[in-house]
CSV table of C-alpha atoms and ligand atoms in Angstrom, one decimal:
chain,number,residue,atom,x,y,z
A,1,MET,CA,133.4,156.5,129.8
A,2,GLY,CA,132.3,154.2,126.7
A,3,GLU,CA,132.7,155.3,123.2
A,4,GLY,CA,130.5,157.2,121.0
A,5,TRP,CA,128.6,160.5,120.6
A,6,LEU,CA,126.3,159.7,123.7
A,7,ALA,CA,128.4,157.8,125.8
A,8,GLY,CA,127.2,158.0,129.5
A,9,ARG,CA,124.2,159.7,128.5
A,10,ARG,CA,120.8,159.1,130.3
A,11,ALA,CA,117.8,159.2,127.9
A,12,LEU,CA,114.1,158.6,128.4
A,13,VAL,CA,112.2,158.1,125.0
A,14,VAL,CA,108.6,158.3,125.3
A,15,GLY,CA,106.7,156.4,122.3
A,16,ALA,CA,109.4,154.0,121.7
A,17,GLY,CA,107.3,150.9,120.9
A,18,SER,CA,107.7,151.1,117.3
A,19,GLY,CA,108.7,153.5,114.3
A,20,ILE,CA,110.7,156.5,114.6
A,21,GLY,CA,110.9,156.0,118.7
A,22,ARG,CA,112.2,152.3,118.6
A,23,ALA,CA,114.9,153.3,116.2
A,24,VAL,CA,115.9,156.0,118.5
A,25,VAL,CA,116.7,153.7,121.2
A,26,ASP,CA,118.8,151.4,119.1
A,27,ALA,CA,120.8,154.1,117.7
A,28,PHE,CA,121.0,156.0,121.4
A,29,ARG,CA,122.3,152.5,122.5
A,30,THR,CA,124.6,152.0,119.9
A,31,GLU,CA,126.2,155.5,120.5
A,32,GLY,CA,126.8,154.7,124.4
A,33,ALA,CA,123.2,155.8,126.0
A,34,ARG,CA,121.2,154.2,128.5
A,35,VAL,CA,117.9,154.2,127.5
A,36,ALA,CA,114.5,153.9,129.0
A,37,VAL,CA,111.1,153.9,127.8
A,38,LEU,CA,107.6,155.1,128.1
A,39,GLU,CA,105.4,153.4,125.8
A,40,ARG,CA,101.3,152.9,126.2
A,41,ASP,CA,101.0,149.8,124.0
A,42,THR,CA,101.5,146.9,126.0
A,43,GLY,CA,102.1,144.2,123.1
A,44,LYS,CA,105.2,146.8,122.3
A,45,CYS,CA,106.2,147.2,125.7
A,46,ALA,CA,106.8,143.3,126.0
A,47,ALA,CA,108.3,142.9,122.8
A,48,LEU,CA,111.0,145.7,124.0
A,49,SER,CA,111.6,144.1,127.3
A,50,ALA,CA,112.2,140.8,125.4
A,51,SER,CA,114.4,142.2,122.8
A,52,LEU,CA,116.3,144.4,125.0
A,53,PRO,CA,116.1,143.4,128.8
A,54,ASP,CA,118.3,145.9,130.3
A,55,VAL,CA,116.0,148.7,129.1
A,56,PRO,CA,113.5,149.8,132.0
A,57,VAL,CA,110.0,150.2,130.6
A,58,VAL,CA,106.9,151.6,131.7
A,59,ALA,CA,103.6,150.7,130.1
A,60,GLY,CA,101.3,154.0,130.1
A,61,ASP,CA,99.7,157.0,128.7
A,62,ALA,CA,102.0,159.5,127.9
A,63,ALA,CA,99.1,162.1,127.5
A,64,THR,CA,99.0,161.8,131.5
A,65,ARG,CA,100.7,163.2,134.6
A,66,THR,CA,101.4,160.3,136.2
A,67,ALA,CA,102.5,158.1,133.6
A,68,ASN,CA,105.3,160.7,132.9
A,69,GLU,CA,106.5,160.9,136.5
A,70,GLU,CA,106.3,157.2,136.7
A,71,ALA,CA,108.9,157.0,133.7
A,72,VAL,CA,111.0,159.7,134.8
A,73,ALA,CA,111.5,158.1,138.5
A,74,LEU,CA,112.3,154.8,136.8
A,75,ALA,CA,114.8,156.2,134.6
A,76,VAL,CA,116.6,158.7,137.5
A,77,ASP,CA,116.4,155.7,140.2
A,78,THR,CA,118.0,153.2,137.4
A,79,PHE,CA,120.9,155.8,136.1
A,80,GLY,CA,121.1,158.0,138.6
A,81,GLY,CA,120.1,160.8,136.6
A,82,LEU,CA,118.7,162.1,133.5
A,83,ASP,CA,119.9,163.7,130.6
A,84,VAL,CA,118.0,163.7,127.6
A,85,LEU,CA,114.2,163.4,127.1
A,86,VAL,CA,113.0,162.4,123.6
A,87,ASN,CA,109.4,162.2,122.6
A,88,CYS,CA,108.1,160.5,119.7
A,89,VAL,CA,104.7,160.0,120.4
A,90,GLY,CA,102.2,160.7,117.8
A,91,ILE,CA,98.6,160.0,116.1
A,92,PHE,CA,97.3,160.8,112.8
A,93,ASP,CA,94.3,162.2,110.7
A,94,PHE,CA,94.2,160.3,107.4
A,95,TYR,CA,94.3,164.0,105.7
A,96,GLN,CA,91.1,164.9,106.9
A,97,GLY,CA,90.1,168.6,106.0
A,98,ILE,CA,87.6,170.9,107.6
A,99,GLU,CA,85.0,169.8,105.0
A,100,ALA,CA,85.1,166.0,105.7
A,101,LEU,CA,85.6,166.5,109.8
A,102,ALA,CA,81.9,165.9,110.6
A,103,ALA,CA,80.8,169.0,113.2
A,104,ASP,CA,79.5,166.4,115.9
A,105,ARG,CA,83.0,164.4,115.9
A,106,ILE,CA,85.2,167.5,116.2
A,107,ASP,CA,85.5,168.0,120.1
A,108,GLU,CA,86.4,164.2,120.4
A,109,ALA,CA,88.7,164.1,117.5
A,110,PHE,CA,90.4,167.8,118.8
A,111,ASP,CA,90.8,166.0,122.2
A,112,GLU,CA,92.2,162.9,121.3
A,113,MET,CA,94.9,164.6,118.9
A,114,TYR,CA,95.9,167.2,121.0
A,115,ARG,CA,96.1,165.3,124.0
A,116,THR,CA,98.3,162.8,122.0
A,117,ASN,CA,100.5,164.8,120.0
A,118,VAL,CA,100.9,168.3,122.2
A,119,ARG,CA,99.8,167.4,125.8
A,120,SER,CA,102.2,164.2,126.1
A,121,HIS,CA,105.0,166.3,125.2
A,122,ILE,CA,104.2,169.2,127.6
A,123,HIS,CA,103.6,166.6,130.4
A,124,GLY,CA,107.0,164.9,129.4
A,125,VAL,CA,108.7,168.1,129.6
A,126,LYS,CA,107.5,169.0,133.1
A,127,ALA,CA,108.2,165.6,134.5
A,128,ALA,CA,111.6,165.7,133.5
A,129,LEU,CA,112.4,169.2,134.0
A,130,PRO,CA,114.1,168.9,137.5
A,131,ALA,CA,116.2,166.2,136.4
A,132,LEU,CA,117.3,167.8,133.2
A,133,ARG,CA,117.9,171.0,135.1
A,134,ALA,CA,120.2,169.1,137.5
A,135,SER,CA,122.2,167.3,134.5
A,136,ARG,CA,122.1,170.5,132.4
A,137,GLY,CA,120.4,168.1,129.7
A,138,THR,CA,118.4,168.5,126.5
A,139,ILE,CA,115.0,167.6,125.0
A,140,LEU,CA,114.1,166.8,122.0
A,141,LEU,CA,110.4,166.9,120.3
A,142,THR,CA,109.3,165.4,117.4
A,143,GLU,CA,107.7,167.4,114.6
A,144,SER,CA,107.1,166.7,111.1
A,145,THR,CA,107.0,168.2,107.9
A,146,SER,CA,103.5,169.0,109.1
A,147,ALA,CA,105.2,171.7,111.0
A,148,TYR,CA,106.1,173.6,108.4
A,149,TYR,CA,103.6,172.7,105.4
A,150,PRO,CA,99.9,171.8,104.5
A,151,GLY,CA,99.0,168.7,102.4
A,152,ARG,CA,100.3,165.6,104.4
A,153,GLY,CA,98.0,165.7,107.0
A,154,GLY,CA,94.6,166.9,107.7
A,155,VAL,CA,93.5,170.1,109.6
A,156,LEU,CA,94.1,168.5,113.2
A,157,TYR,CA,97.4,167.0,112.5
A,158,VAL,CA,99.0,169.9,110.8
A,159,SER,CA,97.8,172.1,113.3
A,160,SER,CA,99.1,169.8,116.1
A,161,LYS,CA,102.5,169.5,114.6
A,162,HIS,CA,102.4,173.7,114.4
A,163,ALA,CA,102.1,173.0,118.2
A,164,VAL,CA,104.7,170.9,118.7
A,165,ARG,CA,106.7,173.3,116.8
A,166,GLY,CA,105.7,176.2,118.9
A,167,LEU,CA,106.6,174.3,122.1
A,168,VAL,CA,110.4,173.7,120.9
A,169,THR,CA,110.6,177.7,120.6
A,170,ALA,CA,108.8,178.5,123.8
A,171,LEU,CA,110.6,175.8,125.8
A,172,ALA,CA,114.0,176.8,124.6
A,173,HIS,CA,113.3,180.3,125.4
A,174,GLU,CA,112.4,179.5,128.7
A,175,LEU,CA,114.6,176.9,129.8
A,176,ALA,CA,118.0,178.3,128.6
A,177,PRO,CA,120.8,178.3,129.2
A,178,ASP,CA,120.2,175.3,131.5
A,179,ILE,CA,118.5,172.8,129.1
A,180,ARG,CA,118.6,173.0,125.0
A,181,VAL,CA,115.3,172.1,123.4
A,182,ASN,CA,115.2,171.2,119.9
A,183,GLY,CA,112.6,169.7,117.2
A,184,VAL,CA,113.2,166.7,114.7
A,185,ALA,CA,110.9,167.2,111.6
A,186,PRO,CA,110.6,164.0,109.6
A,187,GLY,CA,109.2,163.5,106.4
A,188,GLY,CA,106.8,160.6,105.1
A,189,THR,CA,108.1,157.6,107.1
A,190,LEU,CA,108.2,153.9,106.2
A,191,GLY,CA,108.2,151.3,108.5
A,192,THR,CA,106.2,152.7,111.2
A,193,ASP,CA,102.9,151.8,113.2
A,194,LEU,CA,101.3,155.5,113.1
A,195,ARG,CA,97.9,155.0,113.3
A,196,GLY,CA,94.4,157.2,112.9
A,197,LEU,CA,92.6,158.6,115.8
A,198,ASP,CA,90.0,156.5,117.4
A,199,SER,CA,87.3,159.0,117.4
A,200,LEU,CA,87.1,159.4,113.7
A,201,GLY,CA,87.0,155.5,113.6
A,202,LEU,CA,90.3,155.3,112.1
A,203,GLY,CA,92.4,153.6,115.0
A,204,SER,CA,93.0,150.4,113.0
A,205,ARG,CA,94.1,152.1,110.2
A,206,ARG,CA,98.0,152.7,109.6
A,207,LEU,CA,99.7,155.1,107.4
A,208,ASP,CA,102.5,152.6,106.3
A,209,ASP,CA,99.9,150.4,105.0
A,210,ALA,CA,99.2,152.7,102.0
A,211,PRO,CA,99.7,150.9,98.7
A,212,GLY,CA,102.7,152.0,96.8
A,213,ARG,CA,104.1,153.9,99.8
A,214,ALA,CA,108.0,153.8,99.5
A,215,ALA,CA,107.4,154.8,95.6
A,216,GLU,CA,105.1,157.7,96.4
A,217,LEU,CA,107.4,159.3,99.3
A,218,ALA,CA,110.4,158.9,97.3
A,219,ALA,CA,108.7,160.6,94.3
A,220,ARG,CA,107.5,163.1,96.5
A,221,VAL,CA,110.9,164.9,97.5
A,222,PRO,CA,113.8,166.0,95.7
A,223,LEU,CA,116.3,163.6,96.8
A,224,GLY,CA,114.2,160.9,95.8
A,225,VAL,CA,114.5,159.0,99.3
A,226,ALA,CA,111.8,157.0,101.1
A,227,LEU,CA,113.3,157.5,104.7
A,228,SER,CA,112.5,155.2,107.5
A,229,GLY,CA,112.9,155.2,111.4
A,230,PRO,CA,116.7,154.3,111.5
A,231,ASP,CA,117.7,157.4,108.8
A,232,HIS,CA,115.7,159.6,111.4
A,233,ALA,CA,117.5,158.5,114.7
A,234,TRP,CA,120.9,160.0,113.7
A,235,SER,CA,119.2,163.6,113.8
A,236,TYR,CA,118.2,162.7,117.4
A,237,VAL,CA,121.6,161.1,118.1
A,238,PHE,CA,123.1,164.5,116.7
A,239,LEU,CA,120.8,167.0,118.4
A,240,ALA,CA,121.5,164.9,121.8
A,241,SER,CA,125.1,165.3,121.8
A,242,GLU,CA,127.6,167.6,122.9
A,243,ARG,CA,128.2,168.2,118.9
A,244,ALA,CA,125.2,170.2,119.1
A,245,ARG,CA,125.9,172.1,122.3
A,246,GLY,CA,125.7,175.5,120.5
A,247,ILE,CA,122.2,174.6,119.1
A,248,THR,CA,118.9,175.1,120.7
A,249,GLY,CA,115.2,176.0,119.5
A,250,GLY,CA,116.2,174.4,116.6
A,251,VAL,CA,115.2,172.0,113.8
A,252,VAL,CA,116.8,169.2,111.9
A,253,HIS,CA,114.9,168.1,108.9
A,254,PRO,CA,115.1,164.8,107.8
A,255,ASP,CA,112.6,164.7,104.6
A,256,GLY,CA,114.5,164.6,101.7
A,257,GLY,CA,114.5,168.2,101.0
A,258,ILE,CA,110.9,168.8,100.7
A,259,GLY,CA,111.1,172.5,101.6
A,260,ILE,CA,113.0,173.0,98.3
A,261,LYS,CA,110.7,171.4,95.9
A,262,ALA,CA,110.0,173.4,93.0
B,1,NAD,N1,105.0,158.2,110.2
B,1,NAD,C1,105.2,158.9,109.4
B,1,NAD,O1,105.1,159.3,108.2
B,1,NAD,C2,105.8,160.5,110.2
B,1,NAD,C3,106.2,161.4,109.4
B,1,NAD,C4,106.4,162.9,110.2
B,1,NAD,C5,106.7,162.6,111.7
B,1,NAD,N2,105.9,161.4,112.5
B,1,NAD,C6,105.9,161.6,113.8
B,1,NAD,O2,107.0,161.0,114.2
B,1,NAD,C7,106.3,160.6,115.6
B,1,NAD,C8,106.3,158.9,115.6
B,1,NAD,O3,105.7,158.3,114.8
B,1,NAD,P1,105.7,156.9,114.2
B,1,NAD,O4,105.6,156.9,112.6
B,1,NAD,O5,107.1,156.4,114.3
B,1,NAD,O6,104.7,156.1,114.5
B,1,NAD,P2,104.5,154.8,115.8
B,1,NAD,O7,103.0,154.7,115.9
B,1,NAD,O8,105.2,153.8,115.2
B,1,NAD,O9,105.0,155.4,117.0
B,1,NAD,C9,104.5,156.1,117.8
B,1,NAD,C10,104.6,155.2,119.3
B,1,NAD,O10,104.1,156.1,120.3
B,1,NAD,C11,103.3,155.3,120.8
B,1,NAD,N3,101.8,156.0,121.6
B,1,NAD,C12,101.1,156.5,120.8
B,1,NAD,N4,100.2,157.2,122.0
B,1,NAD,C13,100.9,157.2,123.2
B,1,NAD,C14,100.5,157.3,124.2
B,1,NAD,N5,99.3,158.4,124.6
B,1,NAD,N6,101.0,157.1,125.1
B,1,NAD,C15,102.1,156.3,125.2
B,1,NAD,N7,102.9,156.2,123.8
B,1,NAD,C16,102.0,156.5,122.9
B,1,NAD,C17,102.6,154.3,120.2
B,1,NAD,O11,102.4,153.0,120.4
B,1,NAD,C18,103.7,153.9,119.1
B,1,NAD,O12,104.6,153.0,119.8
B,1,NAD,C19,105.0,160.7,115.7
B,1,NAD,O13,105.0,162.0,116.6
B,1,NAD,C20,104.4,161.2,114.4
B,1,NAD,O14,103.8,162.0,114.2
B,1,NAD,C21,105.7,160.4,111.7
């Protein structure tokens, strides 16, 4: 067995084409894990395969049962099993509150937000469950500061992230003692491709393109730091490792200390 905090671990990272998920792929590999990927964007899949040819990639929609089953099967076939499931899929609403949301767009926007941010996580867990039970593995879901506080997203994003937080609690409770389930709750993050909802006409808008975002992120938090995917990736490494063997139903908050802001 090689060196590293995740030596010998077999992982599937969902939503790994850019941003936090992409950084998790690199950090996991640095720490000795073998990693497979499920990602919807075919351009990102091609880029990933070009730079990391030994990473098995499934191009598919993580909000569907079939794509998750296909990705889990590929990981299990390639690696002989699965120890870690990470989900980094997400979409944003650009802070639209209930006043701003047009009544005739709510149904579509709700469905797009919740299928992406919540249903994808449930399908991933369901598909990976037999393999993770067999390995006594672990699950990591991506929350956000929006899983704890208002103001960093709109009514749909904040509520969807509270749902992911609820999933961590419910799954950790149900799946102990076989499978540990934890969350990572990043603060505002630089260098990602996080997009808005198509159903609200925001699909081409990228949160990272906001002018002055790095300075604004740093000014917002007590530690005065603007964090990016590689900063967060170490929280996933820790929770996936044996060092965290006593932790389930928990969360790491790589957010610059936003919760202790005066
Ligand atoms: N960017 C931030 O400021 C921030 C802050 C806190 C939490 N988060 C959360 O971190 C996670 C990762 O976001 P990111 O900022 O790295 O954005 P990102 O867009 O760079 O990464 C998300 C990835 O998921 C993929 N994806 C989206 N929908 C998919 C689907 N249905 N099936 C398969 N793949 C799909 C995207 O193509 C992308 O590659 C999300 O859950 C997001 O809500 C982001």
